[in-house]
Amino acid sequence: MAHLHEHDHHCETCSHEHHHEHEGHEHHHHEHSLKKQLWLIGITVVLLIAAVLIEHYPLSIINYPLNKWQLLLVYLVPYLLIGHDTLKEAIEGILHGDAFNEHFLMSVATIGALCIGFLPGAETEFPEAVFVMLFFQVGELFEGYAEGKSRASIAHLMNIRPDVAHVITEGQFADVAPEEVEVGSVIIIKPGEKVPLDGVVIEGSTSLNTVALTGETLPRDVNEGDEIISGCVNLSGVVRVRTTKPFGESTVSKIIRLVENAGENKSKSEAFITRFARIYTPVVVFLALALALSPFILSIFNYQLSISVALYRALMFLVVSCPCALVISVPLTFFGGIGGASRNGILVKGSNYMDVLAKVGTVVFDKTGTLTHGQFAVTAVHPDTCSEHQLLHLAAHVEHFSTHPIGAALRDAFPDEATDGCMISDVEEIAGHGIRAKVQIANSDEQSIVCVGNTKMMDAVGAKWHDCHHVGTIIHVAINGEYAGHIVINDKIKDDSAEAIASLTSLGVAKTVMLTGDRKEVGEHVAHTLHLSEYHAELLPADKVSHVERLLSEKAEGRYLAFVGDGINDAPVLARADVGIAMGGLGSDAAIEAADVVLMDDKPSKIALAIRIARRTLSIARQNVWFAIGVKVAVLILAALGIATMWLAVFADVGVTVLAVLNAMRALRV
């Protein structure tokens, strides 16, 4: 049965357009060959039934009974119709020095079955020969269908490849291939179109469908100044975008390359099956040969066995021994698992990482950008002499022109400050203290001097401040020298971080560790909130590597360590861990390059899903291995003893293969 086809690896100079056409053509060709196979099987079934009727009821169809040679010619028509491809593959295998493949085994077994009836005292096996070849093709049909489904699940990612970019040059539109667009060009993206290149929105706003990249169904809103990445679909508005990367470096290109190359990194199970088949098949052929020659050996011990019976057993042995079920179903299972994961926004760079993911015992997290959002946000407002609304309102106004991340956090917490009619004047930034400004409330003559800053500023204006029990950066506010309250700003923990840690613990992950360069109290707060096993704060990048080295030496036998980071400053640790998992950040370059697994939507809860998918994929692969080997060994013994029939032999090969392929297809469903 045909091995899984490797991905075609095109040279870098090949145009992406050609590759896109090739993929479409390959998909069409795949569908066409399945239809052709189905037709061949149907016609062969009709011809086989006709041949059986001619053999057993000749007088009702033709006027006289046929002899063996004439019957052979009748059965050769359906046999060659259904088996010509297999025979051709067998001959090609012999010519290329790869004789011991499944096509060779099937060809020898069926040609033997056609010829065995001509031995003295032997029964003809013409229908069995055609049936073995027919059933073999049914197995190939199932394999082709299953492989098509697996490829389709990965090909949904290929649909993110953009076809055209509308470039604006000197006020004119030009439709250009994305590969030809230069960095810094302005492109226009209309509703319903794919985003062709990474860039920044310079005009307009819209919603993006990111489902192909992240598995998330919720649209993502982008406005002027926001980054936009290739592969998303523009849903609503017309936007103008200034490109920031060439097509070859864009998110969409990297993801497509990553998925295309995923087949290169084989899992231990796949590598074992390939080695197993290479040794197993020649051994089986020689055992079948020994069975065929057994009458001559047994005659030495005065035990009589007819040559035709010995040959029949040898042929059955060849049919049963074909390792199709293993050679096909195990790679297909991993292929399906990778496809199922990619549908959920989890990109696994190869099936060898599935092996590792399934046995993860320690998960080490970076904090910023992984468990937390990596950007400042207001987490608490504690007013003393005014309302929460007023405190935020005044602080946001004073910080209106600040370029500091704290200023941005205050403005984000009170977005209406730009349109509420208040007047700001005499803005003064005092280094190491904060900002002071005059604020005139809308529709009022009242002016207040508002100071927003740290405790040094409060001391300078004589405001009696007090500390806060919350962890984070405390921003104090004074109005006309009187303390008004404080605002807590912190790096916000992601909504699903707690769920991620709980899910990992329930999956049996023994240790969840956080490594951060942040202050000790911040690290302690996050670790305590999320119930992590341990945490280490105030670390330099080199310290993170040494902690990972220590944790690697402490891990249990047969268990692996995963490091989860945002990929930008964690490349050394991602590379050192058994499996590096990166937050794709909807297209963080370093993440896609450095990690073994990329979570395209930045959700730490996807780590547990990735482990579950990997465990399920491995479990299905194991089921197939034990089922196939178990049935084959049992029927091989029966065949050698002469108890098995050719029909049982056919089930032990093709039946087991079909069942294993159907089982492998379960890996697609997540």
PDB file of C-alpha atoms in Angstrom, residues 1-117:
ATOM      1  CA  MET A   1       0.000   0.000   0.000  1.00  0.00           C
ATOM      2  CA  ALA A   2       1.383   3.403  -0.925  1.00  0.00           C
ATOM      3  CA  HIS A   3       3.460   5.100   1.734  1.00  0.00           C
ATOM      4  CA  LEU A   4       2.446   8.565   2.862  1.00  0.00           C
ATOM      5  CA  HIS A   5       3.773  10.991   0.314  1.00  0.00           C
ATOM      6  CA  GLU A   6       6.407  13.349   1.651  1.00  0.00           C
ATOM      7  CA  HIS A   7       5.750  17.072   1.209  1.00  0.00           C
ATOM      8  CA  ASP A   8       7.320  18.517  -1.901  1.00  0.00           C
ATOM      9  CA  HIS A   9      10.087  20.896  -0.865  1.00  0.00           C
ATOM     10  CA  HIS A  10      10.457  23.635  -3.430  1.00  0.00           C
ATOM     11  CA  CYS A  11      13.654  25.564  -3.836  1.00  0.00           C
ATOM     12  CA  GLU A  12      13.650  29.090  -2.446  1.00  0.00           C
ATOM     13  CA  THR A  13      13.774  30.582  -5.929  1.00  0.00           C
ATOM     14  CA  CYS A  14      10.432  29.060  -6.897  1.00  0.00           C
ATOM     15  CA  SER A  15       7.695  31.658  -6.898  1.00  0.00           C
ATOM     16  CA  HIS A  16       4.955  31.331  -4.298  1.00  0.00           C
ATOM     17  CA  GLU A  17       2.418  31.788  -7.081  1.00  0.00           C
ATOM     18  CA  HIS A  18       3.660  28.644  -8.782  1.00  0.00           C
ATOM     19  CA  HIS A  19       3.549  26.811  -5.462  1.00  0.00           C
ATOM     20  CA  HIS A  20      -0.022  27.989  -4.851  1.00  0.00           C
ATOM     21  CA  GLU A  21      -1.071  26.713  -8.303  1.00  0.00           C
ATOM     22  CA  HIS A  22       0.765  23.454  -7.639  1.00  0.00           C
ATOM     23  CA  GLU A  23      -1.177  22.938  -4.412  1.00  0.00           C
ATOM     24  CA  GLY A  24      -4.514  23.565  -6.117  1.00  0.00           C
ATOM     25  CA  HIS A  25      -3.511  21.192  -8.921  1.00  0.00           C
ATOM     26  CA  GLU A  26      -2.356  18.546  -6.399  1.00  0.00           C
ATOM     27  CA  HIS A  27      -5.710  18.754  -4.564  1.00  0.00           C
ATOM     28  CA  HIS A  28      -7.607  18.394  -7.882  1.00  0.00           C
ATOM     29  CA  HIS A  29      -5.372  15.488  -8.938  1.00  0.00           C
ATOM     30  CA  HIS A  30      -5.927  13.774  -5.550  1.00  0.00           C
ATOM     31  CA  GLU A  31      -9.722  13.971  -5.953  1.00  0.00           C
ATOM     32  CA  HIS A  32      -9.495  12.757  -9.569  1.00  0.00           C
ATOM     33  CA  SER A  33      -7.365   9.708  -8.634  1.00  0.00           C
ATOM     34  CA  LEU A  34      -9.807   8.735  -5.847  1.00  0.00           C
ATOM     35  CA  LYS A  35     -12.726   8.859  -8.329  1.00  0.00           C
ATOM     36  CA  LYS A  36     -10.731   6.791 -10.837  1.00  0.00           C
ATOM     37  CA  GLN A  37      -9.934   4.224  -8.112  1.00  0.00           C
ATOM     38  CA  LEU A  38     -13.603   4.016  -7.151  1.00  0.00           C
ATOM     39  CA  TRP A  39     -14.602   3.372 -10.774  1.00  0.00           C
ATOM     40  CA  LEU A  40     -11.919   0.666 -11.173  1.00  0.00           C
ATOM     41  CA  ILE A  41     -13.094  -1.066  -7.977  1.00  0.00           C
ATOM     42  CA  GLY A  42     -16.738  -0.966  -9.158  1.00  0.00           C
ATOM     43  CA  ILE A  43     -15.960  -2.377 -12.628  1.00  0.00           C
ATOM     44  CA  THR A  44     -13.679  -5.054 -11.106  1.00  0.00           C
ATOM     45  CA  VAL A  45     -16.431  -6.202  -8.705  1.00  0.00           C
ATOM     46  CA  VAL A  46     -18.850  -6.615 -11.669  1.00  0.00           C
ATOM     47  CA  LEU A  47     -16.225  -8.505 -13.752  1.00  0.00           C
ATOM     48  CA  LEU A  48     -15.256 -10.711 -10.776  1.00  0.00           C
ATOM     49  CA  ILE A  49     -18.924 -11.697 -10.177  1.00  0.00           C
ATOM     50  CA  ALA A  50     -19.256 -12.448 -13.932  1.00  0.00           C
ATOM     51  CA  ALA A  51     -16.065 -14.592 -13.847  1.00  0.00           C
ATOM     52  CA  VAL A  52     -17.334 -16.584 -10.806  1.00  0.00           C
ATOM     53  CA  LEU A  53     -20.686 -17.188 -12.580  1.00  0.00           C
ATOM     54  CA  ILE A  54     -18.869 -18.317 -15.750  1.00  0.00           C
ATOM     55  CA  GLU A  55     -16.742 -20.739 -13.672  1.00  0.00           C
ATOM     56  CA  HIS A  56     -19.593 -22.237 -11.627  1.00  0.00           C
ATOM     57  CA  TYR A  57     -22.607 -21.898 -13.953  1.00  0.00           C
ATOM     58  CA  PRO A  58     -21.018 -22.031 -17.426  1.00  0.00           C
ATOM     59  CA  LEU A  59     -23.985 -23.627 -19.238  1.00  0.00           C
ATOM     60  CA  SER A  60     -26.379 -20.826 -18.293  1.00  0.00           C
ATOM     61  CA  ILE A  61     -23.987 -18.158 -19.639  1.00  0.00           C
ATOM     62  CA  ILE A  62     -21.840 -19.906 -22.288  1.00  0.00           C
ATOM     63  CA  ASN A  63     -22.394 -23.230 -24.023  1.00  0.00           C
ATOM     64  CA  TYR A  64     -19.518 -25.305 -22.646  1.00  0.00           C
ATOM     65  CA  PRO A  65     -17.393 -25.576 -19.450  1.00  0.00           C
ATOM     66  CA  LEU A  66     -13.982 -23.862 -19.588  1.00  0.00           C
ATOM     67  CA  ASN A  67     -10.657 -25.513 -18.808  1.00  0.00           C
ATOM     68  CA  LYS A  68      -8.121 -24.031 -16.335  1.00  0.00           C
ATOM     69  CA  TRP A  69      -6.220 -21.986 -18.943  1.00  0.00           C
ATOM     70  CA  GLN A  70      -9.419 -20.463 -20.314  1.00  0.00           C
ATOM     71  CA  LEU A  71     -10.635 -19.672 -16.772  1.00  0.00           C
ATOM     72  CA  LEU A  72      -7.273 -18.016 -16.047  1.00  0.00           C
ATOM     73  CA  LEU A  73      -7.812 -15.707 -19.057  1.00  0.00           C
ATOM     74  CA  VAL A  74     -11.339 -14.841 -17.787  1.00  0.00           C
ATOM     75  CA  TYR A  75     -10.009 -13.953 -14.296  1.00  0.00           C
ATOM     76  CA  LEU A  76      -6.970 -12.104 -15.701  1.00  0.00           C
ATOM     77  CA  VAL A  77      -9.272  -9.359 -17.061  1.00  0.00           C
ATOM     78  CA  PRO A  78     -10.476  -8.104 -13.602  1.00  0.00           C
ATOM     79  CA  TYR A  79      -7.053  -8.970 -12.062  1.00  0.00           C
ATOM     80  CA  LEU A  80      -5.051  -6.782 -14.482  1.00  0.00           C
ATOM     81  CA  LEU A  81      -7.690  -4.054 -14.427  1.00  0.00           C
ATOM     82  CA  ILE A  82      -7.434  -3.633 -10.635  1.00  0.00           C
ATOM     83  CA  GLY A  83      -3.819  -4.759 -10.162  1.00  0.00           C
ATOM     84  CA  HIS A  84      -1.859  -3.116 -12.998  1.00  0.00           C
ATOM     85  CA  ASP A  85      -0.702  -0.211 -10.767  1.00  0.00           C
ATOM     86  CA  THR A  86       0.444  -2.560  -7.985  1.00  0.00           C
ATOM     87  CA  LEU A  87       2.357  -4.767 -10.458  1.00  0.00           C
ATOM     88  CA  LYS A  88       3.981  -1.667 -11.988  1.00  0.00           C
ATOM     89  CA  GLU A  89       5.026  -0.389  -8.512  1.00  0.00           C
ATOM     90  CA  ALA A  90       6.469  -3.831  -7.675  1.00  0.00           C
ATOM     91  CA  ILE A  91       8.578  -3.874 -10.866  1.00  0.00           C
ATOM     92  CA  GLU A  92       9.752  -0.297 -10.248  1.00  0.00           C
ATOM     93  CA  GLY A  93      10.697  -1.262  -6.669  1.00  0.00           C
ATOM     94  CA  ILE A  94      12.821  -4.171  -7.929  1.00  0.00           C
ATOM     95  CA  LEU A  95      14.513  -1.929 -10.548  1.00  0.00           C
ATOM     96  CA  HIS A  96      15.300   0.723  -7.915  1.00  0.00           C
ATOM     97  CA  GLY A  97      16.692  -1.785  -5.406  1.00  0.00           C
ATOM     98  CA  ASP A  98      13.685  -1.580  -3.058  1.00  0.00           C
ATOM     99  CA  ALA A  99      12.211  -5.003  -3.784  1.00  0.00           C
ATOM    100  CA  PHE A 100      10.796  -5.691  -0.329  1.00  0.00           C
ATOM    101  CA  ASN A 101       7.828  -3.345  -0.415  1.00  0.00           C
ATOM    102  CA  GLU A 102       4.116  -4.067   0.036  1.00  0.00           C
ATOM    103  CA  HIS A 103       3.466  -3.981  -3.749  1.00  0.00           C
ATOM    104  CA  PHE A 104       6.040  -6.737  -4.243  1.00  0.00           C
ATOM    105  CA  LEU A 105       4.479  -8.893  -1.488  1.00  0.00           C
ATOM    106  CA  MET A 106       0.985  -8.459  -2.956  1.00  0.00           C
ATOM    107  CA  SER A 107       2.167  -9.152  -6.507  1.00  0.00           C
ATOM    108  CA  VAL A 108       4.016 -12.360  -5.548  1.00  0.00           C
ATOM    109  CA  ALA A 109       1.090 -13.578  -3.406  1.00  0.00           C
ATOM    110  CA  THR A 110      -1.568 -12.959  -6.083  1.00  0.00           C
ATOM    111  CA  ILE A 111       0.484 -14.241  -9.052  1.00  0.00           C
ATOM    112  CA  GLY A 112       1.221 -17.322  -6.910  1.00  0.00           C
ATOM    113  CA  ALA A 113      -2.507 -17.741  -6.214  1.00  0.00           C
ATOM    114  CA  LEU A 114      -3.239 -17.547  -9.978  1.00  0.00           C
ATOM    115  CA  CYS A 115      -0.569 -20.188 -10.757  1.00  0.00           C
ATOM    116  CA  ILE A 116      -1.083 -22.612  -7.826  1.00  0.00           C
ATOM    117  CA  GLY A 117      -4.073 -24.346  -9.486  1.00  0.00           C
TER     118      GLY A 117
END
